[in-house]
Amino acid sequence: MPRDRDPLVVGRVIGDVLDPFTRSISLRVTYATRDVNNGVELKPSQVVNQPRVDIGGDDLRTFYTLVMVDPDAPSPSDPNLREYLHWLVTDIPATTGASFGQEVVCYESPRPTVGIHRFVFVLFRQLGRQTVYAPGWRQNFNTRDFAELYNLGLPVAAVYFNCQRESGSGGRRT
Amino acid sequence: MEEVWGDISLASLNDHPAVTPTANPPSFPSVILQDFLAIPINKEMPPTARSDCGTFLAEETTLFGSLPPTPATLFTLNARSIASVAVKAPTPSFPSSCRKQGQENEENSDDPRHKRKIKNRESAARSRARKQAYTNELELEVARLLEENAKLRRQQDKLLASPRQIPKRNTLCRTLTAPF
């Protein structure tokens, strides 16, 4: 697929949060019955609780880290808190899910107040089991720096969805 | 650094004896660049700065030109707005020397409208990107699902085409084992 058609590129996830990468592991994120595909719009009420995350791969001895960030905090036109860390789970064995990993930063429900935010899930392959320290605060997290700090390399998978406040009026006309 | 300032000011003072410092001469040797920048934009510039001493102006503009990047790197992400103000600060002081920024001066006077236009443009661009990204994703999903569908149909056809290969479990193979 041509790079410039990739929804992650068009939606500026690659650019604002991540560097270009090649998908190699399947990542499935599901809120209740709704699968997260790139660019879908979900309401805050639909994402209150942490989603079910299933990852692919084949070797149970390979571990993965899942990061969930909001690059548009507090507002997409002035994202001075980019990125806001919503969830951080490490040591997820391949073929399993986030519930099998270590929750380093617990899931915080998205509650955008201004504008339409993107919420990005990123999956990294770990070199081995490793200790990851939670950052002191959730705002101004930098996924790129985090990956470099823990030698995670480029992502192996990513997906994002859009979310605005419950009574918001912007976004796709359904 | 301060010696340079000292040298320049003394040289300019010597070249233009007519332009005497006012009652409150700013003591140049002690004025460091950061303090100079900290002077509010509206305040009157020191008399020697407005003099016709071209070399002096040139020195200042080059110093100004080299400084803006530095505050930007020193400031953190949160102070991005402060950094941009620091870069803008020299502009009104030297409108003649900074030609590029001179054009922006007219639009800057329309500030709230101009800012709003830019914000609107960015918002519209984000909106278009959002729509396009979702459309692309849907197209990919459709292609994915069609392929899966075709694959499953082929599999099913194969299984239906060869029923003989299915082993029957309920039939007896041996009916007589005992010799009696």
Tab-separated table of C-alpha atoms in Angstrom:
chain	number	residue	atom	x	y	z
A	1	MET	CA	0.000	0.000	0.000
A	2	PRO	CA	1.393	3.434	-0.933
A	3	ARG	CA	2.610	5.201	2.150
A	4	ASP	CA	0.597	8.348	1.664
A	5	ARG	CA	-2.681	6.437	1.671
A	6	ASP	CA	-2.015	4.837	5.031
A	7	PRO	CA	-4.673	6.127	7.467
A	8	LEU	CA	-1.989	6.521	10.117
A	9	VAL	CA	-0.116	8.907	7.808
A	10	VAL	CA	-3.180	10.768	6.546
A	11	GLY	CA	-4.409	11.163	10.112
A	12	ARG	CA	-0.932	12.508	11.045
A	13	VAL	CA	-0.412	9.855	13.719
A	14	ILE	CA	2.773	9.054	11.858
A	15	GLY	CA	4.364	12.428	12.181
A	16	ASP	CA	2.894	13.747	15.385
A	17	VAL	CA	3.455	10.648	17.517
A	18	LEU	CA	5.297	7.960	15.605
A	19	ASP	CA	7.905	7.527	12.936
A	20	PRO	CA	7.088	5.474	9.816
A	21	PHE	CA	7.107	1.766	10.570
A	22	THR	CA	6.031	-1.583	9.141
A	23	ARG	CA	3.176	-3.431	10.736
A	24	SER	CA	4.262	-6.911	11.737
A	25	ILE	CA	2.026	-7.977	14.613
A	26	SER	CA	-1.750	-7.962	14.661
A	27	LEU	CA	-3.312	-5.616	17.183
A	28	ARG	CA	-6.996	-5.801	17.928
A	29	VAL	CA	-8.584	-3.267	20.273
A	30	THR	CA	-12.230	-3.713	21.201
A	31	TYR	CA	-14.436	-1.524	23.372
A	32	ALA	CA	-17.397	-3.704	24.381
A	33	THR	CA	-18.552	-4.854	20.953
A	34	ARG	CA	-16.928	-2.092	18.914
A	35	ASP	CA	-13.677	-2.874	17.170
A	36	VAL	CA	-11.327	0.066	16.865
A	37	ASN	CA	-10.386	0.739	13.262
A	38	ASN	CA	-8.322	3.754	12.346
A	39	GLY	CA	-10.304	6.941	12.441
A	40	VAL	CA	-13.552	5.616	13.900
A	41	GLU	CA	-15.352	7.972	16.181
A	42	LEU	CA	-16.182	6.813	19.686
A	43	LYS	CA	-17.939	8.698	22.440
A	44	PRO	CA	-16.441	9.130	25.891
A	45	SER	CA	-19.250	6.998	27.282
A	46	GLN	CA	-18.153	4.151	25.017
A	47	VAL	CA	-14.516	4.270	26.136
A	48	VAL	CA	-14.967	4.661	29.858
A	49	ASN	CA	-13.519	1.254	30.663
A	50	GLN	CA	-10.333	-0.187	29.304
A	51	PRO	CA	-10.739	-2.070	26.062
A	52	ARG	CA	-9.956	-5.657	25.307
A	53	VAL	CA	-6.598	-5.804	23.527
A	54	ASP	CA	-5.536	-8.926	21.630
A	55	ILE	CA	-2.122	-9.140	20.063
A	56	GLY	CA	-0.696	-11.546	17.529
A	57	GLY	CA	2.756	-13.005	17.175
A	58	ASP	CA	3.577	-16.662	17.738
A	59	ASP	CA	6.074	-17.097	20.553
A	60	LEU	CA	4.796	-16.801	24.106
A	61	ARG	CA	8.324	-15.921	25.171
A	62	THR	CA	8.218	-12.631	23.236
A	63	PHE	CA	6.900	-9.685	25.219
A	64	TYR	CA	5.213	-6.522	24.065
A	65	THR	CA	4.513	-3.062	25.454
A	66	LEU	CA	1.265	-1.218	24.820
A	67	VAL	CA	1.069	2.574	25.013
A	68	MET	CA	-2.083	4.671	24.713
A	69	VAL	CA	-1.664	8.404	24.250
A	70	ASP	CA	-3.663	11.474	23.307
A	71	PRO	CA	-1.546	13.765	21.103
A	72	ASP	CA	-4.246	16.433	21.011
A	73	ALA	CA	-4.387	17.306	24.686
A	74	PRO	CA	-5.864	19.637	25.791
A	75	SER	CA	-7.025	20.860	22.371
A	76	PRO	CA	-6.011	19.891	18.830
A	77	SER	CA	-5.407	23.506	17.878
A	78	ASP	CA	-3.105	24.044	20.852
A	79	PRO	CA	-1.764	20.656	21.982
A	80	ASN	CA	0.617	21.937	24.646
A	81	LEU	CA	0.187	18.783	26.751
A	82	ARG	CA	1.048	16.481	23.849
A	83	GLU	CA	1.095	13.581	24.468
A	84	TYR	CA	-1.180	12.718	27.370
A	85	LEU	CA	-0.507	9.188	28.572
A	86	HIS	CA	-3.718	7.233	29.151
A	87	TRP	CA	-2.450	3.669	29.582
A	88	LEU	CA	0.834	1.780	29.737
A	89	VAL	CA	1.062	-2.010	29.883
A	90	THR	CA	4.289	-3.979	29.581
A	91	ASP	CA	5.373	-7.623	29.447
A	92	ILE	CA	2.404	-8.725	27.381
A	93	PRO	CA	3.206	-12.203	26.014
A	94	ALA	CA	2.607	-12.693	22.298
A	95	THR	CA	-0.763	-14.197	21.285
A	96	THR	CA	-2.328	-12.981	24.533
A	97	GLY	CA	-3.836	-9.688	25.642
A	98	ALA	CA	-3.263	-6.648	27.780
A	99	SER	CA	-4.808	-8.337	30.784
A	100	PHE	CA	-1.814	-10.700	30.817
A	101	GLY	CA	0.716	-7.869	31.088
A	102	GLN	CA	1.972	-5.554	33.784
A	103	GLU	CA	-0.079	-2.373	34.075
A	104	VAL	CA	2.531	0.327	34.704
A	105	VAL	CA	0.118	3.240	34.243
A	106	CYS	CA	-3.540	2.430	34.775
A	107	TYR	CA	-6.185	3.166	32.185
A	108	GLU	CA	-7.624	6.669	32.354
A	109	SER	CA	-10.883	7.253	30.506
A	110	PRO	CA	-10.638	9.768	27.678
A	111	ARG	CA	-12.527	12.924	28.532
A	112	PRO	CA	-11.825	15.473	25.799
A	113	THR	CA	-13.228	18.913	26.491
A	114	VAL	CA	-12.188	20.910	23.435
A	115	GLY	CA	-12.081	19.668	19.868
A	116	ILE	CA	-11.813	16.213	18.374
A	117	HIS	CA	-8.907	14.250	19.778
A	118	ARG	CA	-7.053	11.275	18.426
A	119	PHE	CA	-6.336	8.433	20.836
A	120	VAL	CA	-3.491	6.236	19.681
A	121	PHE	CA	-2.623	2.680	20.704
A	122	VAL	CA	0.974	1.702	19.956
A	123	LEU	CA	2.520	-1.739	20.305
A	124	PHE	CA	6.257	-2.262	20.742
A	125	ARG	CA	8.252	-5.471	20.892
A	126	GLN	CA	10.450	-5.758	23.975
A	127	LEU	CA	13.932	-7.240	23.838
A	128	GLY	CA	13.091	-9.280	26.895
A	129	ARG	CA	11.210	-8.922	30.133
A	130	GLN	CA	12.117	-5.516	31.453
A	131	THR	CA	11.342	-3.131	34.248
A	132	VAL	CA	9.596	-0.043	32.999
A	133	TYR	CA	9.228	2.910	35.322
A	134	ALA	CA	6.068	4.968	35.216
A	135	PRO	CA	6.674	8.612	34.315
A	136	GLY	CA	6.058	11.175	37.041
A	137	TRP	CA	3.004	12.578	35.265
A	138	ARG	CA	0.776	11.736	32.324
A	139	GLN	CA	1.090	14.933	30.323
A	140	ASN	CA	3.888	15.779	27.906
A	141	PHE	CA	4.744	12.124	27.491
A	142	ASN	CA	6.857	11.418	24.426
A	143	THR	CA	6.344	8.025	22.836
A	144	ARG	CA	9.450	8.317	20.678
A	145	ASP	CA	11.681	9.113	23.663
A	146	PHE	CA	10.048	6.376	25.715
A	147	ALA	CA	10.781	3.831	22.995
A	148	GLU	CA	14.369	4.982	22.796
A	149	LEU	CA	14.816	4.907	26.550
A	150	TYR	CA	13.719	1.274	26.806
A	151	ASN	CA	15.250	0.125	23.521
A	152	LEU	CA	11.895	-0.728	22.017
A	153	GLY	CA	12.748	0.310	18.477
A	154	LEU	CA	10.031	1.130	15.994
A	155	PRO	CA	6.421	0.151	16.694
A	156	VAL	CA	5.121	-3.182	15.414
A	157	ALA	CA	1.493	-2.071	15.301
A	158	ALA	CA	-0.675	0.976	15.924
A	159	VAL	CA	-4.307	1.985	15.716
A	160	TYR	CA	-6.183	5.126	16.647
A	161	PHE	CA	-9.710	6.429	17.095
A	162	ASN	CA	-11.280	9.869	17.356
A	163	CYS	CA	-13.201	11.129	20.351
A	164	GLN	CA	-14.886	14.386	21.297
A	165	ARG	CA	-16.953	15.395	24.275
A	166	GLU	CA	-20.250	13.606	24.664
A	167	SER	CA	-22.361	16.501	23.455
A	168	GLY	CA	-19.947	17.528	20.713
A	169	SER	CA	-21.234	18.558	17.337
A	170	GLY	CA	-18.158	18.227	15.121
A	171	GLY	CA	-16.907	15.229	13.217
A	172	ARG	CA	-18.355	12.951	10.586
A	173	ARG	CA	-21.979	13.410	9.706
A	174	THR	CA	-23.564	9.968	10.123
B	1	MET	CA	30.857	39.337	25.238
B	2	GLU	CA	30.507	42.379	27.430
B	3	GLU	CA	33.859	43.666	26.260
B	4	VAL	CA	32.497	43.587	22.702
B	5	TRP	CA	29.527	45.650	23.795
B	6	GLY	CA	31.854	47.996	25.603
B	7	ASP	CA	34.057	48.380	22.542
B	8	ILE	CA	31.114	49.041	20.234
B	9	SER	CA	29.441	51.612	22.458
B	10	LEU	CA	32.645	53.473	23.132
B	11	ALA	CA	33.501	53.470	19.437
B	12	SER	CA	30.076	54.814	18.471
B	13	LEU	CA	30.171	57.434	21.157
B	14	ASN	CA	33.545	58.549	19.883
B	15	ASP	CA	32.374	58.685	16.250
B	16	HIS	CA	29.290	60.777	17.001
B	17	PRO	CA	30.184	63.318	19.606
B	18	ALA	CA	27.059	65.297	18.603
B	19	VAL	CA	24.831	62.508	19.776
B	20	THR	CA	25.487	62.870	23.430
B	21	PRO	CA	23.898	60.511	25.861
B	22	THR	CA	20.832	61.823	27.645
B	23	ALA	CA	20.638	62.554	31.290
B	24	ASN	CA	20.291	58.873	31.970
B	25	PRO	CA	22.926	57.235	29.805
B	26	PRO	CA	22.389	53.512	29.758
B	27	SER	CA	25.670	52.119	30.960
B	28	PHE	CA	26.389	49.942	27.974
B	29	PRO	CA	29.290	47.964	29.352
B	30	SER	CA	26.968	46.619	32.026
B	31	VAL	CA	23.978	45.969	29.748
B	32	ILE	CA	24.028	42.334	28.719
B	33	LEU	CA	22.072	41.107	25.734
B	34	GLN	CA	19.382	39.382	27.774
B	35	ASP	CA	18.610	42.623	29.584
B	36	PHE	CA	18.550	44.427	26.279
B	37	LEU	CA	15.915	42.034	24.986
B	38	ALA	CA	13.994	42.351	28.235
B	39	ILE	CA	13.377	46.039	27.508
B	40	PRO	CA	9.646	46.357	26.690
B	41	ILE	CA	8.956	46.900	23.003
B	42	ASN	CA	7.159	50.209	23.458
B	43	LYS	CA	9.927	51.774	25.489
B	44	GLU	CA	12.136	54.329	23.795
B	45	MET	CA	15.303	52.814	22.506
B	46	PRO	CA	18.548	54.271	23.814
B	47	PRO	CA	19.600	57.208	21.660
B	48	THR	CA	22.724	55.597	20.290
B	49	ALA	CA	20.679	52.702	18.931
B	50	ARG	CA	18.740	55.049	16.693
B	51	SER	CA	21.847	56.772	15.491
B	52	ASP	CA	23.020	56.612	11.928
B	53	CYS	CA	25.953	54.527	12.946
B	54	GLY	CA	25.380	51.776	10.402
B	55	THR	CA	27.987	49.447	11.795
B	56	PHE	CA	26.458	49.657	15.238
B	57	LEU	CA	22.999	48.762	13.888
B	58	ALA	CA	24.454	45.993	11.848
B	59	GLU	CA	26.145	44.570	14.924
B	60	GLU	CA	22.897	44.669	16.805
B	61	THR	CA	20.874	43.075	14.057
B	62	THR	CA	23.363	40.288	13.634
B	63	LEU	CA	23.350	39.731	17.361
B	64	PHE	CA	19.564	39.789	17.306
B	65	GLY	CA	19.553	37.482	14.340
B	66	SER	CA	21.679	34.973	16.153
B	67	LEU	CA	19.836	35.136	19.425
B	68	PRO	CA	16.266	34.060	18.581
B	69	PRO	CA	17.170	30.399	18.085
B	70	THR	CA	18.799	30.233	21.499
B	71	PRO	CA	15.808	31.157	23.670
B	72	ALA	CA	13.691	28.740	21.673
B	73	THR	CA	15.981	25.833	22.492
B	74	LEU	CA	16.305	26.801	26.129
B	75	PHE	CA	12.566	26.941	26.666
B	76	THR	CA	10.546	23.800	27.270
B	77	LEU	CA	7.560	22.693	25.240
B	78	ASN	CA	5.141	24.473	27.528
B	79	ALA	CA	6.797	27.791	26.946
B	80	ARG	CA	6.511	27.581	23.170
B	81	SER	CA	4.340	30.677	23.168
B	82	ILE	CA	6.895	32.608	25.210
B	83	ALA	CA	9.625	31.643	22.764
B	84	SER	CA	7.553	32.855	19.836
B	85	VAL	CA	6.984	36.181	21.588
B	86	ALA	CA	10.708	36.490	22.231
B	87	VAL	CA	11.334	35.977	18.523
B	88	LYS	CA	8.691	38.565	17.611
B	89	ALA	CA	10.034	41.110	20.082
B	90	PRO	CA	12.953	42.333	17.968
B	91	THR	CA	10.704	42.885	14.946
B	92	PRO	CA	9.059	46.207	15.867
B	93	SER	CA	12.419	47.531	17.031
B	94	PHE	CA	14.105	47.053	13.658
B	95	PRO	CA	11.424	47.262	10.989
B	96	SER	CA	13.806	48.609	8.390
B	97	SER	CA	16.443	45.956	8.791
B	98	CYS	CA	14.168	42.912	8.961
B	99	ARG	CA	12.475	43.025	5.570
B	100	LYS	CA	10.736	39.674	5.797
B	101	GLN	CA	9.066	40.474	9.080
B	102	GLY	CA	8.127	43.910	7.800
B	103	GLN	CA	5.443	42.415	5.594
B	104	GLU	CA	3.885	40.685	8.570
B	105	ASN	CA	3.567	43.948	10.425
B	106	GLU	CA	0.445	44.929	8.512
B	107	GLU	CA	-1.224	41.584	9.177
B	108	ASN	CA	-0.127	41.712	12.789
B	109	SER	CA	-2.196	44.824	13.275
B	110	ASP	CA	-5.247	42.729	12.302
B	111	ASP	CA	-4.051	40.219	14.860
B	112	PRO	CA	-7.238	38.617	16.218
B	113	ARG	CA	-8.701	38.195	12.729
B	114	HIS	CA	-5.479	36.914	11.233
B	115	LYS	CA	-4.976	34.464	14.058
B	116	ARG	CA	-8.552	33.278	13.729
B	117	LYS	CA	-8.068	32.726	9.992
B	118	ILE	CA	-4.978	30.645	10.573
B	119	LYS	CA	-6.674	28.617	13.291
B	120	ASN	CA	-9.634	28.066	11.053
B	121	ARG	CA	-7.445	26.930	8.187
B	122	GLU	CA	-5.665	24.457	10.425
B	123	SER	CA	-8.932	23.179	11.791
B	124	ALA	CA	-10.293	22.713	8.296
B	125	ALA	CA	-7.131	20.875	7.262
B	126	ARG	CA	-7.442	18.553	10.264
B	127	SER	CA	-11.059	17.942	9.394
B	128	ARG	CA	-10.197	16.998	5.823
B	129	ALA	CA	-7.365	14.751	7.024
B	130	ARG	CA	-9.711	13.053	9.466
B	131	LYS	CA	-12.280	12.387	6.777
B	132	GLN	CA	-9.700	11.125	4.303
B	133	ALA	CA	-8.029	8.862	6.862
B	134	TYR	CA	-11.342	7.265	7.789
B	135	THR	CA	-12.267	6.767	4.130
B	136	ASN	CA	-8.919	5.112	3.427
B	137	GLU	CA	-9.346	2.846	6.417
B	138	LEU	CA	-12.807	1.807	5.250
B	139	GLU	CA	-11.484	1.012	1.793
B	140	LEU	CA	-8.768	-1.143	3.298
B	141	GLU	CA	-11.294	-2.919	5.520
B	142	VAL	CA	-13.534	-3.620	2.563
B	143	ALA	CA	-10.638	-5.057	0.589
B	144	ARG	CA	-9.584	-7.144	3.575
B	145	LEU	CA	-13.059	-8.499	4.159
B	146	LEU	CA	-13.681	-9.277	0.508
B	147	GLU	CA	-10.466	-11.251	0.376
B	148	GLU	CA	-11.330	-13.148	3.556
B	149	ASN	CA	-14.744	-13.863	2.174
B	150	ALA	CA	-13.310	-15.222	-1.071
B	151	LYS	CA	-10.813	-17.359	0.816
B	152	LEU	CA	-13.493	-18.844	3.045
B	153	ARG	CA	-15.720	-19.570	0.067
B	154	ARG	CA	-12.889	-21.406	-1.667
B	155	GLN	CA	-12.214	-23.408	1.477
B	156	GLN	CA	-15.840	-24.316	1.808
B	157	ASP	CA	-16.079	-25.346	-1.828
B	158	LYS	CA	-13.080	-27.644	-1.406
B	159	LEU	CA	-14.589	-29.315	1.630
B	160	LEU	CA	-17.953	-29.841	-0.067
B	161	ALA	CA	-16.410	-31.222	-3.251
B	162	SER	CA	-14.793	-34.246	-1.575
B	163	PRO	CA	-17.187	-35.869	0.921
B	164	ARG	CA	-15.613	-39.344	0.561
B	165	GLN	CA	-12.534	-38.265	2.462
B	166	ILE	CA	-14.507	-37.652	5.595
B	167	PRO	CA	-13.870	-40.649	7.879
B	168	LYS	CA	-16.977	-42.445	9.126
B	169	ARG	CA	-16.617	-43.238	12.747
B	170	ASN	CA	-19.769	-45.085	13.597
B	171	THR	CA	-19.333	-48.194	11.429
B	172	LEU	CA	-17.879	-51.391	12.812
B	173	CYS	CA	-14.720	-52.633	11.152
B	174	ARG	CA	-14.430	-55.968	12.869
B	175	THR	CA	-17.477	-58.155	13.477
B	176	LEU	CA	-15.820	-61.458	14.372
B	177	THR	CA	-12.835	-61.711	16.679
B	178	ALA	CA	-13.332	-64.721	18.864
B	179	PRO	CA	-12.442	-68.133	17.507
B	180	PHE	CA	-15.579	-69.686	18.974
